[in-house]
Tab-separated table of C-alpha atoms in Angstrom:
chain	number	residue	atom	x	y	z
Z	1	MET	CA	-47.736	56.302	48.429
Z	2	PRO	CA	-49.807	54.743	45.659
Z	3	GLN	CA	-52.417	52.318	46.985
Z	4	LEU	CA	-52.781	48.935	45.382
Z	5	TYR	CA	-55.072	45.987	45.856
Z	6	VAL	CA	-54.370	43.974	48.977
Z	7	LEU	CA	-55.788	40.492	48.538
Z	8	ALA	CA	-56.068	38.708	51.855
Z	9	PRO	CA	-57.887	35.442	52.596
Z	10	VAL	CA	-61.560	36.106	53.113
Z	11	GLU	CA	-64.807	34.275	53.331
Z	12	PHE	CA	-66.353	34.174	49.881
Z	13	ASN	CA	-70.054	34.840	49.314
Z	14	SER	CA	-70.167	31.954	46.828
Z	15	ALA	CA	-68.889	28.421	47.078
Z	16	ALA	CA	-67.565	28.393	43.568
Z	17	LEU	CA	-65.562	31.546	42.792
Z	18	ALA	CA	-63.507	31.713	39.632
Z	19	CYS	CA	-62.672	35.434	39.431
Z	20	ASP	CA	-60.412	36.956	42.057
Z	21	CYS	CA	-61.157	40.614	41.450
Z	22	VAL	CA	-61.917	42.886	44.448
Z	23	ALA	CA	-65.608	43.127	43.626
Z	24	HIS	CA	-65.878	39.348	43.776
Z	25	ARG	CA	-63.748	38.931	46.890
Z	26	PHE	CA	-65.007	41.852	48.947
Z	27	GLY	CA	-68.042	43.184	47.128
Z	28	ASN	CA	-71.337	41.826	45.928
Z	29	ALA	CA	-70.265	40.633	42.453
Z	30	THR	CA	-70.903	37.003	43.328
Z	31	ASP	CA	-74.638	37.699	42.921
Z	32	HIS	CA	-74.044	37.926	39.159
Z	33	PRO	CA	-72.736	34.974	37.089
Z	34	GLU	CA	-69.289	35.214	35.560
Z	35	ARG	CA	-69.299	35.923	31.835
Z	36	VAL	CA	-67.615	33.793	29.235
Z	37	ARG	CA	-64.781	35.636	27.477
Z	38	ARG	CA	-65.259	35.603	23.719
Z	39	TYR	CA	-64.091	38.873	22.140
Z	40	PRO	CA	-60.541	39.684	20.908
Z	41	SER	CA	-60.451	42.749	23.217
Z	42	ASP	CA	-61.049	40.603	26.349
Z	43	MET	CA	-58.163	40.248	28.705
Z	44	THR	CA	-56.454	36.881	28.750
Z	45	ASP	CA	-55.544	35.242	32.064
Z	46	ALA	CA	-51.968	36.425	31.616
Z	47	GLU	CA	-53.092	40.000	31.090
Z	48	TRP	CA	-55.346	39.842	34.095
Z	49	ALA	CA	-52.497	38.538	36.255
Z	50	VAL	CA	-50.555	41.693	35.272
Z	51	VAL	CA	-53.545	44.076	35.654
Z	52	ARG	CA	-55.014	42.875	38.943
Z	53	PRO	CA	-52.331	44.094	41.379
Z	54	LEU	CA	-51.991	47.487	39.603
Z	55	LEU	CA	-55.602	48.551	39.785
Z	56	PRO	CA	-56.401	51.533	42.061
Z	57	VAL	CA	-58.218	50.730	45.330
Z	58	PRO	CA	-61.965	51.484	45.158
Z	59	GLY	CA	-63.295	54.271	47.396
Z	60	TRP	CA	-65.514	51.884	49.400
Z	61	MET	CA	-62.424	49.945	50.455
Z	62	ARG	CA	-60.708	53.036	51.732
Z	63	GLY	CA	-63.453	54.058	54.172
Z	64	ARG	CA	-64.799	56.721	51.844
Z	65	GLY	CA	-68.334	55.379	51.920
Z	66	GLY	CA	-70.359	54.039	49.062
Z	67	GLN	CA	-71.812	50.657	48.351
Z	68	PRO	CA	-69.522	47.712	47.466
Z	69	GLU	CA	-69.598	47.091	43.709
Z	70	ALA	CA	-71.875	44.402	42.414
Z	71	TYR	CA	-70.155	43.788	39.050
Z	72	CYS	CA	-66.903	42.109	38.342
Z	73	HIS	CA	-64.026	44.506	37.774
Z	74	ARG	CA	-62.533	42.287	35.123
Z	75	ALA	CA	-65.840	42.246	33.227
Z	76	ILE	CA	-66.145	45.997	33.429
Z	77	LEU	CA	-62.586	46.477	32.192
Z	78	ASP	CA	-63.305	44.085	29.394
Z	79	ALA	CA	-66.433	46.143	28.469
Z	80	ILE	CA	-64.474	49.376	28.317
Z	81	ARG	CA	-61.789	47.761	26.184
Z	82	TYR	CA	-64.505	46.413	23.874
Z	83	LEU	CA	-65.984	49.865	23.463
Z	84	VAL	CA	-62.613	51.521	22.728
Z	85	ASP	CA	-61.429	48.813	20.426
Z	86	ASN	CA	-64.645	48.418	18.392
Z	87	GLY	CA	-65.999	52.012	18.529
Z	88	ILE	CA	-69.550	51.142	19.577
Z	89	LYS	CA	-72.068	53.409	21.332
Z	90	TRP	CA	-72.434	53.077	25.119
Z	91	ARG	CA	-76.005	51.885	24.754
Z	92	ALA	CA	-74.907	49.262	22.230
Z	93	MET	CA	-72.913	47.340	24.862
Z	94	PRO	CA	-73.306	43.529	24.314
Z	95	ALA	CA	-75.669	41.855	26.738
Z	96	ASP	CA	-73.016	39.518	28.195
Z	97	PHE	CA	-71.265	42.567	29.765
Z	98	PRO	CA	-72.602	44.380	32.822
Z	99	PRO	CA	-75.302	46.969	32.014
Z	100	TRP	CA	-73.999	49.858	29.962
Z	101	ASP	CA	-74.951	52.499	32.571
Z	102	ARG	CA	-72.928	50.645	35.223
Z	103	VAL	CA	-69.940	50.404	32.881
Z	104	TYR	CA	-70.210	54.091	32.050
Z	105	ALA	CA	-70.445	55.002	35.715
Z	106	PHE	CA	-67.215	53.156	36.289
Z	107	PHE	CA	-65.615	54.854	33.335
Z	108	ARG	CA	-66.806	58.263	34.460
Z	109	ARG	CA	-65.593	57.737	38.006
Z	110	TRP	CA	-62.162	56.678	36.827
Z	111	ARG	CA	-62.054	59.700	34.481
Z	112	ASP	CA	-63.121	62.316	37.032
Z	113	HIS	CA	-60.797	61.023	39.722
Z	114	VAL	CA	-57.836	60.617	37.373
Z	115	LEU	CA	-57.727	56.894	38.182
Z	116	VAL	CA	-57.336	55.835	34.540
Z	117	ARG	CA	-54.126	57.874	34.235
Z	118	GLU	CA	-52.878	56.456	37.536
Z	119	PHE	CA	-53.575	52.927	36.228
Z	120	HIS	CA	-51.943	53.779	32.877
Z	121	ASP	CA	-48.785	55.193	34.560
Z	122	ARG	CA	-48.307	52.088	36.657
Z	123	LEU	CA	-48.536	49.953	33.517
Z	124	ARG	CA	-46.061	52.185	31.739
Z	125	GLY	CA	-43.618	51.859	34.585
Z	126	ARG	CA	-43.848	48.078	34.402
Z	127	VAL	CA	-43.311	48.054	30.652
Z	128	ARG	CA	-40.243	50.270	31.002
Z	129	GLN	CA	-38.820	48.033	33.715
Z	130	GLU	CA	-39.409	44.951	31.563
Z	131	ALA	CA	-37.462	46.677	28.774
Z	132	GLY	CA	-34.567	47.300	31.122
Z	133	ARG	CA	-35.248	51.053	31.524
Z	134	ASP	CA	-35.863	53.184	34.534
Z	135	ALA	CA	-39.539	53.695	35.463
Z	136	GLU	CA	-39.145	57.446	34.936
Z	137	PRO	CA	-38.004	58.655	31.486
Z	138	THR	CA	-35.402	61.330	30.839
Z	139	ALA	CA	-36.276	62.021	27.147
Z	140	GLY	CA	-39.426	62.214	25.019
Z	141	VAL	CA	-41.018	63.286	21.778
Z	142	ILE	CA	-43.874	65.728	21.284
Z	143	ASP	CA	-46.282	66.002	18.308
Z	144	SER	CA	-49.945	66.510	17.484
Z	145	GLN	CA	-52.613	64.775	15.466
Z	146	SER	CA	-55.757	66.350	14.037
Z	147	VAL	CA	-58.850	64.128	13.733
Z	148	LYS	CA	-62.361	64.780	12.484
Z	149	ALA	CA	-65.044	65.378	15.082
Z	150	ASP	CA	-68.495	63.873	15.137
Z	151	ALA	CA	-71.671	66.013	15.215
Z	152	VAL	CA	-71.962	65.639	18.987
Z	153	VAL	CA	-68.745	67.686	19.487
Z	154	GLY	CA	-69.814	71.269	20.310
Z	155	ALA	CA	-68.497	74.392	18.681
Z	156	ASP	CA	-66.661	75.376	21.890
Z	157	SER	CA	-64.192	72.461	21.555
Z	158	ARG	CA	-63.890	72.036	17.801
Z	159	GLY	CA	-62.112	74.045	15.098
Z	160	PHE	CA	-60.537	73.893	11.636
Z	161	ASP	CA	-56.939	72.979	11.117
Z	162	GLY	CA	-55.933	74.863	7.976
Z	163	GLY	CA	-52.725	72.842	7.505
Z	164	LYS	CA	-54.380	69.401	7.637
Z	165	LEU	CA	-57.746	70.627	6.367
Z	166	VAL	CA	-59.487	68.864	9.283
Z	167	ASN	CA	-62.598	70.192	11.048
Z	168	GLY	CA	-62.467	68.698	14.520
Z	169	ARG	CA	-60.040	68.302	17.361
Z	170	LYS	CA	-56.323	67.964	17.848
Z	171	ARG	CA	-54.465	65.468	20.124
Z	172	HIS	CA	-51.237	66.789	21.563
Z	173	VAL	CA	-49.090	64.015	22.995
Z	174	VAL	CA	-45.726	63.486	24.604
Z	175	VAL	CA	-44.192	60.010	24.490
Z	176	ASP	CA	-40.976	58.470	25.794
Z	177	THR	CA	-38.343	56.881	23.649
Z	178	LEU	CA	-40.193	53.549	23.746
Z	179	GLY	CA	-43.317	55.198	22.311
Z	180	LEU	CA	-45.216	55.050	25.572
Z	181	LEU	CA	-47.540	57.930	26.470
Z	182	LEU	CA	-46.362	60.458	29.013
Z	183	GLY	CA	-49.133	62.987	28.541
Z	184	VAL	CA	-52.036	63.898	26.295
Z	185	MET	CA	-54.167	67.023	25.828
Z	186	VAL	CA	-57.110	67.317	23.492
Z	187	THR	CA	-57.998	70.784	22.082
Z	188	SER	CA	-59.871	72.134	19.160
Z	189	ALA	CA	-58.064	71.686	15.886
Z	190	ASP	CA	-57.405	75.388	15.387
Z	191	ILE	CA	-55.130	75.653	18.497
Z	192	GLY	CA	-51.518	76.036	17.477
Z	193	ASP	CA	-48.950	73.442	18.392
Z	194	ARG	CA	-46.720	75.879	20.272
Z	195	ALA	CA	-49.530	77.280	22.379
Z	196	ALA	CA	-50.699	73.790	23.395
Z	197	ALA	CA	-47.138	72.575	23.959
Z	198	LYS	CA	-46.594	75.233	26.695
Z	199	VAL	CA	-49.458	73.790	28.723
Z	200	LEU	CA	-48.839	70.141	27.969
Z	201	LEU	CA	-45.077	70.240	28.656
Z	202	GLU	CA	-45.742	71.998	32.004
Z	203	ARG	CA	-48.065	69.121	32.947
Z	204	VAL	CA	-45.572	66.493	31.829
Z	205	THR	CA	-42.583	67.998	33.541
Z	206	ASP	CA	-44.545	68.343	36.777
Z	207	ALA	CA	-45.365	64.618	36.646
Z	208	HIS	CA	-41.941	63.456	35.347
Z	209	HIS	CA	-39.166	65.403	37.110
Z	210	ARG	CA	-36.367	63.559	35.396
Z	211	LEU	CA	-37.426	64.649	31.934
Z	212	GLU	CA	-34.522	66.655	30.417
Z	213	LEU	CA	-34.909	66.418	26.577
Z	214	VAL	CA	-37.821	66.502	24.218
Z	215	TRP	CA	-37.607	66.136	20.431
Z	216	ALA	CA	-40.107	68.013	18.207
Z	217	ASP	CA	-40.692	68.858	14.581
Z	218	GLY	CA	-40.393	72.230	12.848
Z	219	GLY	CA	-43.789	73.375	14.028
Z	220	TYR	CA	-42.464	73.917	17.557
Z	221	THR	CA	-39.654	76.375	16.618
Z	222	GLY	CA	-39.512	79.921	17.846
Z	223	SER	CA	-39.876	81.276	21.353
Z	224	LEU	CA	-41.074	77.886	22.691
Z	225	VAL	CA	-37.468	76.589	22.742
Z	226	GLU	CA	-36.326	79.404	25.025
Z	227	HIS	CA	-39.479	79.147	27.106
Z	228	CYS	CA	-38.984	75.456	27.807
Z	229	LEU	CA	-35.394	76.027	28.842
Z	230	ALA	CA	-36.181	78.912	31.158
Z	231	ALA	CA	-39.473	77.685	32.661
Z	232	PHE	CA	-39.029	73.910	32.745
Z	233	ALA	CA	-35.245	73.416	32.483
Z	234	LEU	CA	-36.096	71.325	29.457
Z	235	VAL	CA	-34.156	71.124	26.176
Z	236	LEU	CA	-36.486	71.216	23.184
Z	237	ALA	CA	-34.531	69.768	20.215
Z	238	ILE	CA	-36.047	70.483	16.794
Z	239	VAL	CA	-35.708	67.613	14.241
Z	240	LYS	CA	-36.132	69.204	10.790
Z	241	ARG	CA	-36.590	67.630	7.457
Z	242	SER	CA	-33.828	68.501	4.988
Z	243	ASP	CA	-34.786	70.350	1.812
Z	244	ASP	CA	-32.807	67.811	-0.226
Z	245	MET	CA	-35.048	64.893	0.847
Z	246	ARG	CA	-37.565	63.542	-1.667
Z	247	GLY	CA	-40.447	61.259	-0.900
Z	248	PHE	CA	-41.006	59.452	2.362
Z	249	VAL	CA	-38.026	59.455	4.747
Z	250	VAL	CA	-37.989	58.187	8.296
Z	251	LEU	CA	-36.792	61.057	10.488
Z	252	PRO	CA	-34.793	60.342	13.697
Z	253	LYS	CA	-36.943	60.257	16.850
Z	254	ARG	CA	-40.040	61.669	15.172
Z	255	TRP	CA	-41.058	58.215	13.914
Z	256	ILE	CA	-41.591	57.105	17.549
Z	257	VAL	CA	-44.564	59.458	18.094
Z	258	GLU	CA	-45.872	58.721	14.636
Z	259	ARG	CA	-45.982	55.029	15.501
Z	260	LEU	CA	-48.079	55.918	18.588
Z	261	PHE	CA	-50.586	57.711	16.384
Z	262	ALA	CA	-50.774	54.594	14.214
Z	263	HIS	CA	-51.521	52.500	17.351
Z	264	LEU	CA	-54.245	54.860	18.406
Z	265	MET	CA	-55.976	54.815	15.031
Z	266	ARG	CA	-56.336	51.048	15.281
Z	267	SER	CA	-58.782	51.700	18.149
Z	268	ARG	CA	-61.967	52.459	16.260
Z	269	ARG	CA	-63.290	54.704	18.969
Z	270	LEU	CA	-60.312	57.012	18.280
Z	271	ALA	CA	-60.509	56.981	14.429
Z	272	ARG	CA	-62.933	59.947	14.836
Z	273	ASP	CA	-63.604	62.055	17.956
Z	274	PHE	CA	-67.026	61.068	19.221
Z	275	GLU	CA	-66.695	62.490	22.757
Z	276	ARG	CA	-68.665	65.479	24.002
Z	277	SER	CA	-65.908	66.658	26.386
Z	278	THR	CA	-62.146	66.822	25.875
Z	279	THR	CA	-61.571	65.027	29.198
Z	280	THR	CA	-63.487	61.999	27.915
Z	281	ALA	CA	-61.445	62.081	24.713
Z	282	GLU	CA	-58.203	62.113	26.739
Z	283	ALA	CA	-59.454	59.191	28.849
Z	284	MET	CA	-60.125	57.163	25.682
Z	285	VAL	CA	-56.535	57.660	24.628
Z	286	TYR	CA	-55.309	56.384	27.992
Z	287	TRP	CA	-57.569	53.332	27.779
Z	288	SER	CA	-56.288	52.547	24.292
Z	289	MET	CA	-52.738	52.668	25.542
Z	290	THR	CA	-53.506	50.370	28.482
Z	291	MET	CA	-54.647	47.702	26.012
Z	292	ILE	CA	-51.305	47.968	24.124
Z	293	MET	CA	-49.280	47.712	27.340
Z	294	THR	CA	-51.187	44.844	28.911
Z	295	ARG	CA	-50.742	42.814	25.765
Z	296	ARG	CA	-47.015	43.620	25.688
Z	297	LEU	CA	-46.607	42.616	29.332
Z	298	ALA	CA	-48.562	39.408	28.835
Z	299	ARG	CA	-46.226	38.449	25.973
Z	300	THR	CA	-43.056	39.157	27.911
Z	301	HIS	CA	-44.217	37.727	31.241
Z	302	PRO	CA	-43.839	33.972	30.391
Z	303	ALA	CA	-40.384	34.526	28.887
Z	304	ARG	CA	-39.232	36.449	31.985
Z	305	ALA	CA	-40.556	33.727	34.276
């Protein structure tokens, strides 16, 4: 069973408490003043109302030891969103956020314990339910995107994509029919789409048992179609571009994943791969998608109420 925040009446450490995050209510965050929200990436109160009950429970609240956190969870989330949205360095974190090393420790803990993906998946389920869909999808779209890599990216995880003429990394993603992320895998740019798809589709089908159909472009033809049907009971439908087409043409289903790539490129941290490890690069993609979904839920929440 997924564990969520349980907010019960408690005795506050401070007489005047504005934030209701777990670190303020149960931790030591009241020792630090609450920051004033001033950046476009900061969560609004409507977004925070959606996010707060979906956050994973910290380890120190589950009897796993550790010291209660001394910094507001909302402020830390805003700091990570600021970094992803504006593409800054960790050490260039604005002074009104918690110290950069504390923010990075939070980011690293969520990355290593797969909490960011857990948080992302809960948001995706809420967005699908708001759109009148089931929380678990039955169809998706797969594609890849090659991006240039910064100098910090080592030779062991970077390569040259001869088709796109890009020296860097490649993001392999699977999305549902609403364009929401189901899975992402970051590899060097010289890894073929079919080879990466075998691994990624195995992960996605293990996490989403109702997935039955995935659309793909012509780069995924060949033995992968039979492999998906035999190994995952998954139909891989190839959407090809006709030879008679001239110029730009919107292809059925494939435009959905292309729109996701357009959303990701609006996060400046993802315009180029600056991460030393592929797991950090994947976490950045999940954080970017959480920003998109919280804003969408905040817009639909007043209308639904």
